Amino acid sequence: MLTLTDIQPQKDEIYLDNNATTPVLPQAAAAASHAMQLCYGNPSSSHITGIKAKYILETTRNLVRKVIGAPSGEITFTSGATEGIQTAIISALNATRGQAATADKPVLLYGATEHKAVPETLKHWNNMLNIGAEVLAIPVDERGILDLDFIRRHVADALIICTMAANNETGVFQDLKALESVIRQGNDKVLWMVDCVQALGKFSLDIANTTIDYAPFSGHKLYAPKGIGILYVREGAPYTPFIAGGGQESGLRSGTENLPGIAAIQAILSLLDDEEDDTFKSHEVLLGYRKQLSDTLCEAFPDIVFNHDFACSLPTTLNFSVKGLSSKDIMDLFDAAHIRVSSGSACSSKVSGSFVLEAMGKPKWQSDSAIRMSFGPATTQQEIDDACEAIKKAVKALHHSCLILSDTQDNSEFAVDGLQQWVYDQQCTWCYVDKAAGECIVLDMIPELVNKFQTLVKCQNYQVNGVLETHRHDGQLLSSEIVRELISGQMLSSDYDHLGWNKHNTELTLQNGQQVSAINIGTKVLAKLPLPGHTENSVCYLLGTAKEGRLEAQDIEFAFVGDTLQIGGLGRVDLPESSAEKMYESLRNLAAVIADDTLICPSHDYQQLFSTCLAMEKRTNRLLSDVLAGEINAGEFKQQKALVDTKLPPADHHNYCGSISTSSADIGHITPDKLKQFMADNPGATIVDVREPHEFDAYPEECVSGKALVNIPLSQLTNFVNRHRQEKSSSTFVCICRSGNRSDAAARTLSRYGFNKVYHVPGGFALLS
Ligand code: PLP
């Protein structure tokens, strides 16, 4: 195990994710440490050590009052804003229980862009306390500003209204005065909570001069440690303790106070309150920082769109999207370049947009591609200068990888030759490139990847020999047609059929004597094999090397099977356009023309398994092996497959196209602390960095444990398997990535394919550097 002090920030780290959490300022850390080591008393103890602790507690409370402008009302220390939100909502709902029972149709109102802590808490306690109110989201306009007319219409029936001072994803702030006037004109009794988490330290609140009833704050959003928060409660507003016990905080919140956290808050608020101190920057300075960052971003990404109106946003947050780049592309790039930002969407394989941007009515691509870059009110000019330099440098890697185009295009370093797999939301687009010939084909284009392909083709000036589909469902989005139009100048032919197949093709004979049509791609051929079953029009494309008019099974490298065969399953046949009998024949036909170890590339990858082959499928898929061995006939297959399909999720679900099964190959782990020794013991081992080329390029870690890294990105893993079949048992590979997720997936796949000396490093670069 690594020791705590082994875990250090990365060299040159640029932290631009302050809305998620801030670093602790040295003054706050010193204050917390002082409270822990020297003033460690319990504020409830009556001896002198306790009295000192109590003094820190009460002086901090007074400072909070001063900074947020609350001479009256209660200030309690909590564990964070989520607890403050619970307390406020429980207090309000508990007090309005009677009201709820008599009201016609009581509602609980909250802003549609509120942090999840708010709607989830409203729903939870509405149920737990049997309030029976309707929980209603207040819509926002395209700038993220709350719809005042909606509030006007509903506020009379509201038991509580929850709004936020500033949004955590976009920095959009609300006009609290205008909001207050609408709320109070419609209902002078309704309890009003304002989430002030992102506002503290960024604008003055003067809270007691408003009719806000509850205001939660969080220490870790303003340079104090995690685990400390503040709740303001207006004088006379109903209150129910969320935590009962020893009666601390005048009985409002039991539990021994987090005095180190409270001391840290005191240090921060003292700096904020000190007009002579320049730790916290003026609004003008922060506006200057934002301008510098946004100018840099605009220069780096000509197709950038900012997702919020700067005029009504805090200067410290920039939320943007870049056409053609997913938020994962940018996040990964920046992270590799040691720049920390966050995205509203995208985990490893599933894509889910930002609900905040969706509520603002932004198009789906904008929400799916959103990046949040946030600095803090204590950020320095030097940090912003460094960030801008790092951004400029990182973006060059996107040019080299052909992910964005530039006027001074230098595409000579583009490294891809062979097969690439692009996965979006568990769907796969396969792209085959023959670099020497300057030709490529793309199969099963996913709408979200259209721009990526277009940019690649233009960047490398490829001739596109085919934009192909393996099948088409009724009413499906025609992204292939969009692509063909966008790159029409680079298409080999404009004469193709409904699946994009070039009508000017030649004939080839397959292993079983079957005649099929084929096109050339560089030195290889691509043959089209009809494969009806999942849909009537399903086909499979076979890529390999033809000899004297024949394409033998052992010369086929890849079979692009669409949805007919999946990793661990078969495509569903319960659709109106499906036929189980035809699928039965198609599977047997496929097995007659490809080899057991031909790499099968399906158009879905539900479990990061990348690709498969018949040998592996026959081992894990009984139904398929029975079909191929002739153990069952078409009628029996139909019956058994119908049973399998009933267990599939509905047709509109992610698993729309077929079944999946799990696979958990056992692979070796080398924990980061053991890597050095492992490399000393195995000097011939190759360390494989499975991050994408733009990440590798952005800040190559160059060597790990004295060994140079080899870049084999996940998108080229199937290509790698194909080219290194001979080394399965001779070579040792140690896979590594940022966190250990992708290296785990890569190692599992290599191991499935029979590479028997494969390891991965859990924790990856995050724990190594
Ligand atoms: N409200 C907003 C606007 C936030 O940004 C956050 C944290 O992301 C919270 C509430 C929850 O705060 P805490 O982490 O202190 O519970």
PDB file of N, CA and C in Angstrom, residues 336 686-693 695-697 699-702 704 708-714 717 734-738 742-743 746 765:
ATOM      1  N   ALA A 336      -4.961  14.705 -18.711  1.00  0.00           N
ATOM      2  CA  ALA A 336      -3.622  14.249 -19.099  1.00  0.00           C
ATOM      3  C   ALA A 336      -2.636  15.412 -19.047  1.00  0.00           C
ATOM      4  N   THR A 686       6.539  -4.827 -21.349  1.00  0.00           N
ATOM      5  CA  THR A 686       6.199  -3.569 -22.014  1.00  0.00           C
ATOM      6  C   THR A 686       5.134  -2.864 -21.184  1.00  0.00           C
ATOM      7  N   ILE A 687       5.363  -1.585 -20.906  1.00  0.00           N
ATOM      8  CA  ILE A 687       4.308  -0.830 -20.205  1.00  0.00           C
ATOM      9  C   ILE A 687       3.451  -0.156 -21.271  1.00  0.00           C
ATOM     10  N   VAL A 688       2.187  -0.533 -21.276  1.00  0.00           N
ATOM     11  CA  VAL A 688       1.276  -0.082 -22.314  1.00  0.00           C
ATOM     12  C   VAL A 688       0.344   0.989 -21.751  1.00  0.00           C
ATOM     13  N   ASP A 689       0.459   2.185 -22.279  1.00  0.00           N
ATOM     14  CA  ASP A 689      -0.434   3.273 -21.862  1.00  0.00           C
ATOM     15  C   ASP A 689      -1.669   3.192 -22.755  1.00  0.00           C
ATOM     16  N   VAL A 690      -2.821   2.867 -22.173  1.00  0.00           N
ATOM     17  CA  VAL A 690      -4.011   2.647 -23.000  1.00  0.00           C
ATOM     18  C   VAL A 690      -4.867   3.901 -23.143  1.00  0.00           C
ATOM     19  N   ARG A 691      -4.348   5.035 -22.736  1.00  0.00           N
ATOM     20  CA  ARG A 691      -5.101   6.285 -22.950  1.00  0.00           C
ATOM     21  C   ARG A 691      -5.084   6.624 -24.443  1.00  0.00           C
ATOM     22  N   GLU A 692      -5.976   7.500 -24.840  1.00  0.00           N
ATOM     23  CA  GLU A 692      -6.066   7.871 -26.255  1.00  0.00           C
ATOM     24  C   GLU A 692      -4.846   8.710 -26.668  1.00  0.00           C
ATOM     25  N   PRO A 693      -4.548   8.740 -27.976  1.00  0.00           N
ATOM     26  CA  PRO A 693      -3.334   9.442 -28.427  1.00  0.00           C
ATOM     27  C   PRO A 693      -3.285  10.909 -27.987  1.00  0.00           C
ATOM     28  N   GLU A 695      -4.381  12.185 -25.285  1.00  0.00           N
ATOM     29  CA  GLU A 695      -3.996  12.247 -23.870  1.00  0.00           C
ATOM     30  C   GLU A 695      -2.507  11.959 -23.721  1.00  0.00           C
ATOM     31  N   PHE A 696      -2.076  10.964 -24.459  1.00  0.00           N
ATOM     32  CA  PHE A 696      -0.680  10.553 -24.409  1.00  0.00           C
ATOM     33  C   PHE A 696       0.212  11.719 -24.858  1.00  0.00           C
ATOM     34  N   ASP A 697      -0.278  12.401 -25.880  1.00  0.00           N
ATOM     35  CA  ASP A 697       0.462  13.494 -26.485  1.00  0.00           C
ATOM     36  C   ASP A 697       0.454  14.748 -25.600  1.00  0.00           C
ATOM     37  N   TYR A 699       0.615  15.273 -22.405  1.00  0.00           N
ATOM     38  CA  TYR A 699       1.629  15.346 -21.349  1.00  0.00           C
ATOM     39  C   TYR A 699       2.183  13.948 -21.163  1.00  0.00           C
ATOM     40  N   PRO A 700       2.965  13.486 -22.127  1.00  0.00           N
ATOM     41  CA  PRO A 700       3.381  12.081 -22.022  1.00  0.00           C
ATOM     42  C   PRO A 700       4.175  11.848 -20.749  1.00  0.00           C
ATOM     43  N   GLU A 701       3.785  10.854 -20.031  1.00  0.00           N
ATOM     44  CA  GLU A 701       4.493  10.527 -18.791  1.00  0.00           C
ATOM     45  C   GLU A 701       5.844   9.900 -19.148  1.00  0.00           C
ATOM     46  N   GLU A 702       6.076   9.773 -20.432  1.00  0.00           N
ATOM     47  CA  GLU A 702       7.313   9.277 -21.025  1.00  0.00           C
ATOM     48  C   GLU A 702       7.825   7.961 -20.455  1.00  0.00           C
ATOM     49  N   VAL A 704       7.807   5.219 -16.959  1.00  0.00           N
ATOM     50  CA  VAL A 704       7.320   4.838 -15.643  1.00  0.00           C
ATOM     51  C   VAL A 704       8.284   3.775 -15.144  1.00  0.00           C
ATOM     52  N   ALA A 708      10.212   3.277 -20.932  1.00  0.00           N
ATOM     53  CA  ALA A 708       9.426   4.119 -21.847  1.00  0.00           C
ATOM     54  C   ALA A 708       8.048   3.492 -22.067  1.00  0.00           C
ATOM     55  N   LEU A 709       7.049   4.364 -22.234  1.00  0.00           N
ATOM     56  CA  LEU A 709       5.691   3.852 -22.411  1.00  0.00           C
ATOM     57  C   LEU A 709       5.391   3.622 -23.890  1.00  0.00           C
ATOM     58  N   VAL A 710       4.570   2.630 -24.143  1.00  0.00           N
ATOM     59  CA  VAL A 710       4.086   2.411 -25.508  1.00  0.00           C
ATOM     60  C   VAL A 710       2.600   2.737 -25.490  1.00  0.00           C
ATOM     61  N   ASN A 711       2.160   3.545 -26.442  1.00  0.00           N
ATOM     62  CA  ASN A 711       0.754   3.956 -26.446  1.00  0.00           C
ATOM     63  C   ASN A 711      -0.094   3.020 -27.311  1.00  0.00           C
ATOM     64  N   ILE A 712      -0.985   2.273 -26.650  1.00  0.00           N
ATOM     65  CA  ILE A 712      -1.960   1.459 -27.385  1.00  0.00           C
ATOM     66  C   ILE A 712      -3.335   1.833 -26.855  1.00  0.00           C
ATOM     67  N   PRO A 713      -3.949   2.833 -27.464  1.00  0.00           N
ATOM     68  CA  PRO A 713      -5.209   3.318 -26.936  1.00  0.00           C
ATOM     69  C   PRO A 713      -6.317   2.269 -27.021  1.00  0.00           C
ATOM     70  N   LEU A 714      -7.282   2.377 -26.130  1.00  0.00           N
ATOM     71  CA  LEU A 714      -8.397   1.427 -26.147  1.00  0.00           C
ATOM     72  C   LEU A 714      -9.063   1.384 -27.514  1.00  0.00           C
ATOM     73  N   LEU A 717      -7.451  -1.230 -29.551  1.00  0.00           N
ATOM     74  CA  LEU A 717      -7.114  -2.485 -28.883  1.00  0.00           C
ATOM     75  C   LEU A 717      -7.351  -3.700 -29.781  1.00  0.00           C
ATOM     76  N   VAL A 734       2.112  -4.678 -19.298  1.00  0.00           N
ATOM     77  CA  VAL A 734       1.560  -4.050 -18.090  1.00  0.00           C
ATOM     78  C   VAL A 734       0.739  -2.850 -18.565  1.00  0.00           C
ATOM     79  N   CYS A 735      -0.588  -2.939 -18.420  1.00  0.00           N
ATOM     80  CA  CYS A 735      -1.462  -1.861 -18.917  1.00  0.00           C
ATOM     81  C   CYS A 735      -1.626  -0.794 -17.846  1.00  0.00           C
ATOM     82  N   ILE A 736      -1.645   0.432 -18.308  1.00  0.00           N
ATOM     83  CA  ILE A 736      -1.789   1.550 -17.367  1.00  0.00           C
ATOM     84  C   ILE A 736      -2.630   2.641 -18.015  1.00  0.00           C
ATOM     85  N   CYS A 737      -3.371   3.379 -17.188  1.00  0.00           N
ATOM     86  CA  CYS A 737      -4.143   4.519 -17.707  1.00  0.00           C
ATOM     87  C   CYS A 737      -4.237   5.538 -16.583  1.00  0.00           C
ATOM     88  N   ARG A 738      -5.209   6.443 -16.667  1.00  0.00           N
ATOM     89  CA  ARG A 738      -5.285   7.486 -15.653  1.00  0.00           C
ATOM     90  C   ARG A 738      -5.645   6.933 -14.282  1.00  0.00           C
ATOM     91  N   ARG A 742      -9.595   1.927 -17.470  1.00  0.00           N
ATOM     92  CA  ARG A 742      -9.352   1.515 -18.836  1.00  0.00           C
ATOM     93  C   ARG A 742      -8.272   0.436 -18.906  1.00  0.00           C
ATOM     94  N   SER A 743      -7.284   0.532 -18.028  1.00  0.00           N
ATOM     95  CA  SER A 743      -6.229  -0.488 -18.075  1.00  0.00           C
ATOM     96  C   SER A 743      -6.801  -1.836 -17.644  1.00  0.00           C
ATOM     97  N   ALA A 746      -8.661  -3.134 -20.669  1.00  0.00           N
ATOM     98  CA  ALA A 746      -7.723  -3.575 -21.707  1.00  0.00           C
ATOM     99  C   ALA A 746      -7.099  -4.912 -21.317  1.00  0.00           C
ATOM    100  N   PHE A 765      -1.985   6.361 -13.342  1.00  0.00           N
ATOM    101  CA  PHE A 765      -1.123   7.542 -13.186  1.00  0.00           C
ATOM    102  C   PHE A 765      -1.531   8.375 -11.973  1.00  0.00           C
TER     103      PHE A 765
END
